[in-house]
Coordinates of C-alpha atoms in Angstrom, one line a residue:
X2 CA 179.2 170.6 129.7
X3 CA 176.2 168.6 128.5
X4 CA 176.9 169.6 124.9
X5 CA 180.5 168.3 125.2
X6 CA 179.2 165.0 126.7
X7 CA 176.8 164.6 123.8
X8 CA 179.6 165.2 121.3
X9 CA 181.8 162.6 122.9
X10 CA 179.0 160.0 122.8
X11 CA 178.3 160.7 119.1
X12 CA 182.0 160.4 118.3
X13 CA 182.2 157.1 120.2
X14 CA 179.2 155.7 118.3
X15 CA 180.6 156.7 114.9
X16 CA 184.0 155.1 115.6
X17 CA 182.2 152.0 116.8
X18 CA 179.9 151.9 113.8
X19 CA 182.9 152.2 111.4
X20 CA 184.7 149.5 113.3
X21 CA 181.7 147.2 113.1
X22 CA 181.3 147.8 109.3
X23 CA 185.0 147.1 108.6
X24 CA 184.8 144.0 110.8
X25 CA 181.7 142.8 108.9
X26 CA 183.5 143.2 105.6
X27 CA 186.5 141.3 106.8
X28 CA 184.2 138.4 107.7
X29 CA 182.7 138.3 104.2
X30 CA 185.6 136.2 102.9
X31 CA 184.1 133.2 104.6
X32 CA 181.4 133.0 101.9
X33 CA 184.1 133.3 99.2
X34 CA 186.2 130.5 100.8
X35 CA 183.2 128.2 100.6
X36 CA 182.3 129.1 97.0
X37 CA 186.0 128.9 95.9
X38 CA 186.3 125.5 97.5
X39 CA 183.2 124.3 95.8
X40 CA 185.0 124.9 92.5
X41 CA 187.6 122.3 93.4
X42 CA 190.3 124.8 94.5
X43 CA 192.3 124.8 97.7
X44 CA 190.4 126.8 100.3
X45 CA 193.8 128.0 101.8
X46 CA 194.2 130.2 98.7
X47 CA 191.5 132.5 100.0
X48 CA 192.5 135.0 102.8
X49 CA 190.6 134.7 106.0
X50 CA 189.9 138.5 105.9
X51 CA 189.9 141.1 103.1
X52 CA 193.2 142.3 101.8
X53 CA 194.5 145.1 99.7
X54 CA 193.5 144.4 96.0
X55 CA 196.1 146.6 94.4
X56 CA 198.1 143.7 92.9
X57 CA 195.0 142.3 91.1
X58 CA 195.2 142.5 87.2
X59 CA 191.5 142.1 86.3
X60 CA 189.2 142.8 89.2
X61 CA 188.7 146.0 91.2
X62 CA 191.7 146.8 93.3
X63 CA 190.1 148.1 96.5
X64 CA 189.2 145.9 99.4
X65 CA 189.2 142.3 98.1
X66 CA 188.9 138.7 99.1
X67 CA 191.0 137.8 96.1
X68 CA 194.7 137.3 95.6
X69 CA 196.7 137.3 92.4
X70 CA 197.0 133.5 92.6
X71 CA 193.2 133.2 93.0
X72 CA 192.6 135.5 90.1
X73 CA 194.8 133.4 87.8
X74 CA 193.0 130.2 88.8
X75 CA 189.6 131.8 88.5
X76 CA 190.6 133.1 85.0
X77 CA 191.1 129.4 83.9
X78 CA 187.9 128.4 85.5
X79 CA 186.0 131.2 83.7
X80 CA 187.5 130.1 80.4
X81 CA 186.1 126.6 81.1
X82 CA 182.7 127.8 82.1
X83 CA 182.3 130.2 79.2
X84 CA 183.2 127.5 76.8
X85 CA 181.1 124.7 78.4
X86 CA 177.7 125.8 77.2
X87 CA 179.0 126.5 73.7
X88 CA 180.6 123.1 73.6
X89 CA 177.4 121.4 74.8
X90 CA 175.4 123.1 72.2
X91 CA 177.9 122.2 69.5
X92 CA 178.1 118.6 70.7
X93 CA 174.3 118.3 70.5
X94 CA 174.3 119.7 67.0
X95 CA 177.0 117.3 65.9
X96 CA 175.2 114.4 67.4
X97 CA 171.9 115.4 65.7
X98 CA 173.3 115.4 62.2
X99 CA 175.6 112.4 62.7
X100 CA 172.5 110.5 63.5
X101 CA 170.6 111.9 60.4
X102 CA 173.6 111.1 58.2
X103 CA 173.6 107.5 59.5
X104 CA 169.9 107.1 58.9
X105 CA 170.0 108.4 55.3
X106 CA 173.2 106.5 54.5
X107 CA 171.8 103.2 55.8
X108 CA 168.5 103.9 54.0
X109 CA 170.1 104.5 50.6
X110 CA 172.4 101.5 50.9
X111 CA 169.6 99.2 51.9
X112 CA 167.5 100.5 49.0
X113 CA 170.3 99.5 46.6
X114 CA 170.6 96.1 48.2
X115 CA 166.8 95.5 48.2
X116 CA 166.6 96.6 44.6
X117 CA 169.3 94.0 43.6
X118 CA 167.6 91.2 45.6
X119 CA 164.2 92.1 44.1
X120 CA 165.6 92.1 40.5
X121 CA 167.3 88.7 41.1
X122 CA 164.1 87.1 42.5
X123 CA 162.0 88.5 39.7
X124 CA 164.3 87.6 36.9
X125 CA 164.9 84.1 38.2
X126 CA 161.1 83.6 38.2
X127 CA 160.6 85.3 34.8
X128 CA 163.6 84.4 32.7
X129 CA 164.9 81.3 34.4
X130 CA 168.3 79.9 33.3
X131 CA 168.8 82.6 30.7
X132 CA 169.0 85.1 33.6
X133 CA 171.0 82.8 35.8
X134 CA 173.6 82.3 33.1
X135 CA 173.9 86.1 32.7
X136 CA 173.4 87.2 36.4
X137 CA 176.9 88.6 36.7
X138 CA 175.9 91.4 34.3
X139 CA 173.2 92.6 36.7
X140 CA 175.4 92.0 39.8
X141 CA 178.1 94.2 38.3
X142 CA 175.5 96.8 37.5
X143 CA 174.4 97.1 41.1
X144 CA 178.0 97.0 42.4
X145 CA 178.8 100.0 40.1
X146 CA 175.8 101.9 41.3
X147 CA 176.9 101.3 44.9
X148 CA 180.5 102.5 44.2
X149 CA 179.1 105.6 42.5
X150 CA 176.9 106.3 45.6
X151 CA 179.9 105.9 47.9
X152 CA 182.6 107.6 45.9
X153 CA 181.0 109.5 43.1
X154 CA 182.4 110.2 39.7
X155 CA 185.9 109.7 40.9
X156 CA 185.2 105.9 41.1
X157 CA 182.5 105.4 38.4
X158 CA 181.5 107.4 35.4
X159 CA 177.8 106.8 35.8
X160 CA 176.9 107.7 32.2
X161 CA 179.6 105.5 30.7
X162 CA 178.7 102.6 33.1
X163 CA 175.0 102.8 32.0
X164 CA 176.0 102.9 28.3
X165 CA 178.2 99.8 28.8
X166 CA 175.5 98.0 30.7
X167 CA 172.9 98.4 27.9
X168 CA 175.5 97.6 25.2
X169 CA 176.5 94.4 27.1
X170 CA 172.8 93.5 27.5
X171 CA 172.2 94.1 23.8
X172 CA 175.1 91.9 22.9
X173 CA 173.9 89.0 25.1
X174 CA 170.3 89.3 23.9
X175 CA 171.3 89.7 20.3
X176 CA 173.0 86.4 20.4
X177 CA 170.0 84.8 22.0
X178 CA 167.5 86.0 19.3
X179 CA 169.9 85.1 16.6
X180 CA 171.1 81.6 17.7
X181 CA 171.2 80.5 14.1
X182 CA 174.3 82.6 13.5
X183 CA 177.9 82.6 14.6
X184 CA 179.2 86.1 15.7
X185 CA 182.8 87.0 16.0
X186 CA 184.0 89.4 18.7
X187 CA 184.6 92.1 16.1
X188 CA 181.0 91.7 14.9
X189 CA 179.7 92.1 18.4
X190 CA 181.8 95.2 18.9
X191 CA 180.0 96.6 15.9
X192 CA 176.7 95.7 17.4
X193 CA 177.6 97.5 20.7
X194 CA 178.7 100.6 18.8
X195 CA 175.2 100.8 17.3
X196 CA 173.3 100.5 20.7
X197 CA 172.3 104.1 20.9
X198 CA 171.3 104.4 17.2
X199 CA 169.4 101.1 17.3
X200 CA 167.4 101.9 20.5
X201 CA 166.7 98.2 20.9
X202 CA 165.3 98.7 24.5
X203 CA 163.0 101.6 23.5
X204 CA 163.1 104.7 25.6
X205 CA 163.8 103.0 28.9
X206 CA 167.6 103.5 28.9
X207 CA 167.3 107.2 28.3
X208 CA 164.7 107.8 30.9
X209 CA 166.4 105.5 33.4
X210 CA 169.7 107.3 32.9
X211 CA 168.1 110.7 33.7
X212 CA 166.3 109.3 36.7
X213 CA 169.3 107.5 38.1
X214 CA 171.7 110.3 37.6
X215 CA 169.5 112.9 39.2
X216 CA 168.5 110.6 42.1
X217 CA 172.1 109.4 42.8
X218 CA 173.7 112.9 42.6
X219 CA 171.0 114.3 44.9
X220 CA 171.3 111.4 47.4
X221 CA 175.1 111.2 47.7
X222 CA 175.5 115.0 47.7
X223 CA 172.8 115.3 50.5
X224 CA 174.5 112.6 52.5
X225 CA 177.8 114.4 52.0
X226 CA 176.3 117.6 53.3
X227 CA 175.1 115.7 56.4
X228 CA 178.7 114.4 56.9
X229 CA 180.1 117.9 56.6
X230 CA 177.9 119.6 59.2
X231 CA 179.4 117.8 62.3
X232 CA 182.9 118.2 60.9
X233 CA 182.5 122.0 60.6
X234 CA 180.8 122.3 64.0
X235 CA 183.6 120.3 65.6
X236 CA 186.4 122.3 64.1
X237 CA 184.8 125.7 64.9
X238 CA 183.9 124.7 68.4
X239 CA 187.6 123.8 69.0
X240 CA 188.8 127.3 68.4
X241 CA 190.5 128.6 71.5
X242 CA 189.4 131.8 73.3
X243 CA 191.6 134.8 73.0
X244 CA 193.4 136.2 76.1
X245 CA 191.1 139.2 76.0
X246 CA 188.1 136.9 76.0
X247 CA 189.4 135.0 79.0
X248 CA 190.1 138.3 80.8
X249 CA 186.6 139.6 80.1
X250 CA 185.0 136.2 81.2
X251 CA 186.9 136.3 84.5
X252 CA 185.8 139.9 85.2
X253 CA 182.1 139.0 84.4
X254 CA 181.9 135.7 86.3
X255 CA 184.3 135.9 89.3
X256 CA 185.1 139.5 90.1
X257 CA 182.0 139.6 92.3
X258 CA 183.8 137.0 94.5
X259 CA 186.5 139.5 95.3
X260 CA 183.9 141.9 96.8
X261 CA 182.3 139.0 98.7
X262 CA 179.2 138.8 96.4
X263 CA 179.5 135.2 95.4
X264 CA 175.8 134.9 94.4
X265 CA 175.7 137.9 92.1
X266 CA 175.1 137.1 88.4
X267 CA 176.0 139.4 85.4
X268 CA 173.6 141.7 83.8
X269 CA 172.2 140.2 80.5
X270 CA 173.4 143.0 78.2
X271 CA 176.8 142.8 79.9
X272 CA 176.9 139.1 79.2
X273 CA 175.8 139.6 75.6
X274 CA 178.7 142.0 74.9
X275 CA 181.2 139.7 76.5
X276 CA 180.0 136.7 74.5
X277 CA 179.7 138.6 71.2
X278 CA 183.3 139.7 71.7
X279 CA 184.4 136.2 72.5
X280 CA 182.4 134.6 69.6
X281 CA 183.0 137.3 67.0
X282 CA 184.7 135.0 64.5
X283 CA 182.1 132.3 65.0
X284 CA 179.3 134.7 64.2
X285 CA 181.0 135.5 60.9
X286 CA 180.4 131.9 59.9
X287 CA 176.6 132.5 60.1
X288 CA 176.1 133.8 56.5
X289 CA 177.7 130.8 54.7
X290 CA 176.2 128.4 57.3
X291 CA 172.7 129.7 56.6
X292 CA 173.4 129.5 52.8
X293 CA 174.5 126.0 53.2
X294 CA 171.4 125.0 55.2
X295 CA 169.1 126.7 52.6
X296 CA 170.8 124.6 49.9
X297 CA 170.4 121.4 52.0
X298 CA 166.7 122.2 52.5
X299 CA 166.2 122.8 48.8
X300 CA 167.9 119.5 47.9
X301 CA 165.8 117.7 50.6
X302 CA 162.7 118.9 48.7
X303 CA 164.2 117.5 45.5
X304 CA 164.6 114.2 47.3
X305 CA 161.0 114.2 48.3
X306 CA 159.9 115.0 44.7
X307 CA 161.5 114.7 41.3
X308 CA 164.8 113.3 42.5
X309 CA 163.3 110.7 44.8
X310 CA 165.9 107.9 45.2
X311 CA 163.3 105.5 46.5
X312 CA 160.9 105.9 43.6
X313 CA 163.7 105.3 41.2
X314 CA 165.3 102.3 42.8
X315 CA 162.2 100.5 44.0
X316 CA 160.8 99.7 40.5
X317 CA 164.2 99.4 38.7
X318 CA 163.7 95.6 38.1
X319 CA 160.4 96.3 36.3
X320 CA 162.0 99.0 34.2
X321 CA 164.9 96.8 33.1
X322 CA 162.4 93.9 32.4
X323 CA 160.4 96.3 30.3
X324 CA 163.5 97.2 28.3
X325 CA 164.2 93.5 27.7
X326 CA 160.6 92.9 26.5
X327 CA 161.0 95.9 24.1
X328 CA 164.1 94.3 22.7
X329 CA 162.3 91.0 22.2
X330 CA 159.3 92.7 20.5
X331 CA 161.7 94.7 18.2
X332 CA 164.3 91.9 17.7
X333 CA 163.5 91.4 14.0
X334 CA 163.8 95.1 13.1
X335 CA 166.9 95.5 15.3
X336 CA 168.6 92.5 13.7
X337 CA 167.9 93.7 10.2
X338 CA 169.5 97.1 11.0
X339 CA 172.5 95.4 12.5
X340 CA 172.9 93.1 9.5
X341 CA 172.7 96.1 7.2
X342 CA 175.3 98.0 9.2
X343 CA 177.6 95.3 10.4
X344 CA 177.2 92.8 7.6
X345 CA 175.5 89.4 7.1
X346 CA 176.7 87.0 9.8
X347 CA 177.7 83.4 9.0
X348 CA 175.1 80.6 9.8
X349 CA 175.9 78.5 12.8
X350 CA 176.9 74.9 12.0
X351 CA 175.7 73.8 15.4
X352 CA 172.3 75.4 14.8
X353 CA 171.9 73.7 11.4
X354 CA 172.1 70.3 13.0
X355 CA 169.0 71.2 15.0
X356 CA 166.9 72.7 12.2
X357 CA 163.9 70.8 13.4
X358 CA 163.3 73.5 16.0
X359 CA 162.0 75.9 13.4
X360 CA 159.1 73.6 12.7
X361 CA 157.7 73.8 16.2
X362 CA 155.8 77.0 15.2
X363 CA 156.0 78.2 18.8
X364 CA 155.7 82.0 19.2
X365 CA 156.8 82.7 22.8
X366 CA 157.4 85.9 24.6
X367 CA 158.7 87.1 27.9
X368 CA 156.2 86.9 30.7
X369 CA 155.5 90.2 32.4
X370 CA 156.1 90.1 36.2
X371 CA 153.7 91.4 38.8
X372 CA 155.5 91.0 42.2
X373 CA 153.2 90.1 45.1
X374 CA 155.2 92.1 47.6
X375 CA 158.2 94.4 47.5
X376 CA 161.1 93.9 49.8
X377 CA 160.8 95.3 53.4
X378 CA 161.2 99.1 53.4
X379 CA 164.9 99.9 53.9
X380 CA 165.8 100.9 57.5
X381 CA 162.2 100.4 58.5
X382 CA 161.2 103.9 57.3
X383 CA 160.6 105.8 54.1
X384 CA 162.4 108.7 52.4
X385 CA 159.5 111.0 53.0
X386 CA 159.7 110.4 56.8
X387 CA 163.5 110.9 56.8
X388 CA 163.4 114.1 54.8
X389 CA 160.5 115.5 56.9
X390 CA 162.5 114.9 60.1
X391 CA 165.8 116.3 58.8
X392 CA 164.2 119.4 57.4
X393 CA 163.0 120.3 60.9
X394 CA 166.5 119.9 62.2
X395 CA 168.0 121.9 59.4
X396 CA 165.6 124.8 60.0
X397 CA 166.3 124.7 63.7
X398 CA 170.1 124.9 63.1
X399 CA 169.8 128.2 61.1
X400 CA 171.5 131.2 62.8
X401 CA 173.2 128.8 65.2
X402 CA 176.4 130.8 65.4
X403 CA 175.0 134.3 65.6
X404 CA 172.5 133.3 68.3
X405 CA 175.0 131.6 70.6
X406 CA 175.4 134.7 72.8
X407 CA 171.6 134.9 73.4
X408 CA 171.5 131.2 74.0
X409 CA 174.3 131.3 76.6
X410 CA 173.3 134.5 78.3
X411 CA 170.0 133.2 79.5
X412 CA 168.3 131.5 82.5
X413 CA 170.4 131.0 85.6
X414 CA 173.5 132.4 84.1
X415 CA 172.3 136.0 84.3
X416 CA 170.4 138.2 86.8
X417 CA 167.3 139.9 85.5
X418 CA 166.7 143.7 86.0
X419 CA 169.2 146.0 87.6
X420 CA 170.2 143.8 90.5
X421 CA 173.1 142.4 88.6
X422 CA 176.9 142.7 88.1
X423 CA 177.8 145.3 85.5
X424 CA 181.6 144.6 85.7
X425 CA 182.4 147.0 88.5
X426 CA 179.5 146.9 90.9
X427 CA 176.0 145.7 91.6
X428 CA 174.1 148.1 89.4
X429 CA 172.5 148.7 86.0
X430 CA 174.6 148.0 82.9
X431 CA 174.6 151.2 80.9
X432 CA 176.6 150.3 77.8
X433 CA 174.9 149.7 74.4
X434 CA 174.8 146.1 73.2
X435 CA 177.0 145.8 70.1
X436 CA 176.2 143.7 67.0
X437 CA 177.5 140.3 66.0
X438 CA 180.5 139.6 63.9
X439 CA 184.1 140.7 63.9
X440 CA 183.6 144.1 62.4
X441 CA 181.2 145.2 65.1
X442 CA 183.7 144.5 67.9
X443 CA 185.6 147.7 67.3
X444 CA 183.2 149.4 69.7
X445 CA 182.9 146.5 72.2
X446 CA 183.3 148.1 75.7
X447 CA 184.1 144.8 77.5
X448 CA 186.3 142.7 75.2
X449 CA 189.3 143.9 73.2
X450 CA 189.1 142.3 69.8
X451 CA 191.6 142.8 67.0
X452 CA 189.2 143.0 64.0
X453 CA 192.2 143.0 61.6
X454 CA 193.1 139.3 62.4
X455 CA 190.2 136.9 61.6
X456 CA 190.6 133.4 62.8
X457 CA 192.2 131.2 60.2
X458 CA 190.3 128.0 61.1
X459 CA 187.0 129.6 60.9
X460 CA 187.8 131.4 57.6
X461 CA 188.8 128.0 56.2
X462 CA 185.5 126.5 57.3
X463 CA 183.6 129.4 55.6
X464 CA 185.4 128.4 52.4
X465 CA 184.5 124.7 52.9
X466 CA 180.8 125.6 53.4
X467 CA 180.8 127.8 50.4
X468 CA 182.2 125.0 48.2
X469 CA 179.7 122.5 49.6
X470 CA 176.9 124.9 48.9
X471 CA 177.9 125.1 45.3
X472 CA 177.8 121.3 45.1
X473 CA 174.4 121.2 46.7
X474 CA 173.0 123.8 44.2
X475 CA 174.4 121.8 41.3
X476 CA 172.9 118.6 42.6
X477 CA 169.6 120.5 42.9
X478 CA 169.8 120.7 39.1
X479 CA 171.0 117.1 38.7
X480 CA 174.7 117.9 38.2
X481 CA 177.6 116.5 40.1
X482 CA 180.5 119.1 40.1
X483 CA 182.3 117.6 43.0
X484 CA 184.2 115.0 40.8
X485 CA 187.8 115.8 39.9
X486 CA 187.3 115.5 36.1
X487 CA 185.1 118.6 36.0
X488 CA 181.5 119.5 35.8
X489 CA 179.0 117.0 34.4
X490 CA 176.5 119.1 32.6
X491 CA 174.8 116.3 30.7
X492 CA 171.8 115.9 32.9
X493 CA 169.6 118.0 35.1
X494 CA 169.1 120.9 32.8
X495 CA 165.4 120.0 32.7
X496 CA 164.7 122.0 35.9
X497 CA 161.6 120.7 37.7
X498 CA 161.1 117.8 35.3
X499 CA 161.3 114.4 36.9
X500 CA 162.2 112.4 33.8
X501 CA 159.6 109.8 34.6
X502 CA 157.5 110.6 31.6
X503 CA 155.8 107.7 29.8
X504 CA 157.5 104.4 30.2
X505 CA 155.4 102.2 27.9
X506 CA 156.6 100.9 24.6
X507 CA 154.2 103.1 22.8
X508 CA 156.2 106.1 23.9
X509 CA 159.4 104.9 22.4
X510 CA 159.1 107.4 19.5
X511 CA 158.5 110.3 21.8
X512 CA 161.6 112.4 21.7
X513 CA 160.4 115.2 24.0
X514 CA 163.8 115.2 25.9
X515 CA 167.3 114.8 24.7
X516 CA 170.5 114.6 26.8
X517 CA 173.8 114.2 25.0
X518 CA 176.2 111.7 26.5
X519 CA 179.8 112.3 27.5
X520 CA 181.1 109.6 25.2
X521 CA 182.0 110.7 21.7
X522 CA 179.4 109.4 19.3
X523 CA 180.7 106.6 17.1
X524 CA 179.7 106.7 13.5
X525 CA 178.1 103.4 12.5
X526 CA 180.2 101.3 10.2
X527 CA 178.3 100.6 7.0
X528 CA 179.4 97.5 5.2
X529 CA 178.2 96.6 1.8
X530 CA 175.6 93.8 1.9
X531 CA 174.1 91.8 -0.8
X532 CA 170.7 92.4 -2.4
X533 CA 168.6 94.3 0.2
X534 CA 165.5 92.3 -0.8
X535 CA 167.2 89.0 -0.6
X536 CA 168.9 89.9 2.7
X537 CA 165.6 91.1 4.1
X538 CA 163.9 87.8 3.3
X539 CA 166.7 85.8 4.7
X540 CA 166.8 88.0 7.8
X541 CA 163.1 87.6 8.5
X542 CA 163.4 83.8 8.3
X543 CA 166.4 84.0 10.6
X544 CA 164.5 86.2 13.0
X545 CA 161.7 83.6 13.2
X546 CA 164.1 80.9 14.0
X547 CA 165.9 83.1 16.6
X548 CA 162.6 83.9 18.4
X549 CA 161.7 80.2 18.5
X550 CA 165.1 79.3 20.0
X551 CA 164.9 82.1 22.5
X552 CA 161.4 81.1 23.6
X553 CA 162.5 77.5 24.1
X554 CA 165.5 78.6 26.1
X555 CA 163.3 80.7 28.3
X556 CA 160.5 78.1 28.7
X557 CA 162.8 75.2 29.4
X558 CA 163.1 75.7 33.2
X559 CA 159.3 75.9 33.5
X560 CA 158.7 72.7 31.4
X561 CA 160.9 70.5 33.5

């Protein structure tokens, strides 16, 4: 009798215990209701007590606080939440390099403007009215440099522009040093054709062409690379998640809600597999992304060293002035060669009426200029500071795409150790973490990825990066291959050489470097001239008169 009584008591306690456990589970949906409501959803979507989860498509189908309607809404929420950290990281990266682009672009543009202002001020002081009357030549020179910086070879053929500049300058100076002669347009065309052979400006044009070409190609290509980075990041970050990714994200983030475990976070390795599946295509961008960044870093080092835009533009006024002085010093020899090649010009009637000028005996020359102060540094900084800063950012951006899963699956988004959600329960995640990239997803246990269908947008951006990398590598050698008319292989083959060399007139005969020009060489026209000895004597007398006239023209503003 006593035994039977004990058995009845035990049975009663067991039934009561089971009843209490079930009742407790039914009450767990209250936490789910609060968490669900905090996401902005209607709390009435959540059942007051647990229901049969058989209709659910993603989460476990046993006892559940979720309905099909809730599952659909939480799937959309999971898509948003899995995309949010990736979007935030991408936005920060875009902002970083947009700012660096703006800094570099402003700096280069201000350097160009400051160089033009500096030359104008120096030449007004040094050459007076002779410069003022020919100022448009130099204005056009800087305008062409700016157009080339902005639009490249599609807008300006830099080599031809420089050749035309020196030819035009020679023509104007040739008239000034030979004021005793009248020159027809045809005669001056002959003079222009002889510019390269005559070398009236010494070695300055050759060296300046090398320096300008290398510096401008490097600067504009680097800025173009900084422009491209945010564009690529923006397009890649806009790629939509696949349905299988959304499904996996829902299972990872919100299926714990259905079992009443609203505070349970996913295991780290579980999160990594989900994110690597969702970002498989983005990870494939990493190789070309890193190649592009390496090319940017290499070109940044060029900008700091042999292709330094600042060191070329800052003293350009002094270099051009040096070329002008070379022309003045060599004017007699230059004029003799021109007279031999283009013919003896006709004396100027206007000059003969002022023959008394030759009796002044004045032997003037251009005055060298030593500026007291250079213009304020462009953008309030220097190229070295800009490149030092951007190199740090470029290095930090390496492996951005392949490390996104590790970056996202960290901190408060995951639960450390074994007390975490493994996709089915609160327990250790047993699956192996798979590698990055589309090909590795064939064995992903949590995301179904079709490895035979790479994303078209991302593949197109891989091609864009590859093309830009080739432009950067070419710019590293001083070549601009981005222009539509083909590769410009005239400069930059000197490797590490800066092209600065020796800039003094004594170095004019040093032909240590030679770069052919894109323009077809024009054979000098040789006209028969009278007796060489007679022509030589006449030319020397004419040169003396020309120098006197030039000196007076230059000195006039200072004598007033």
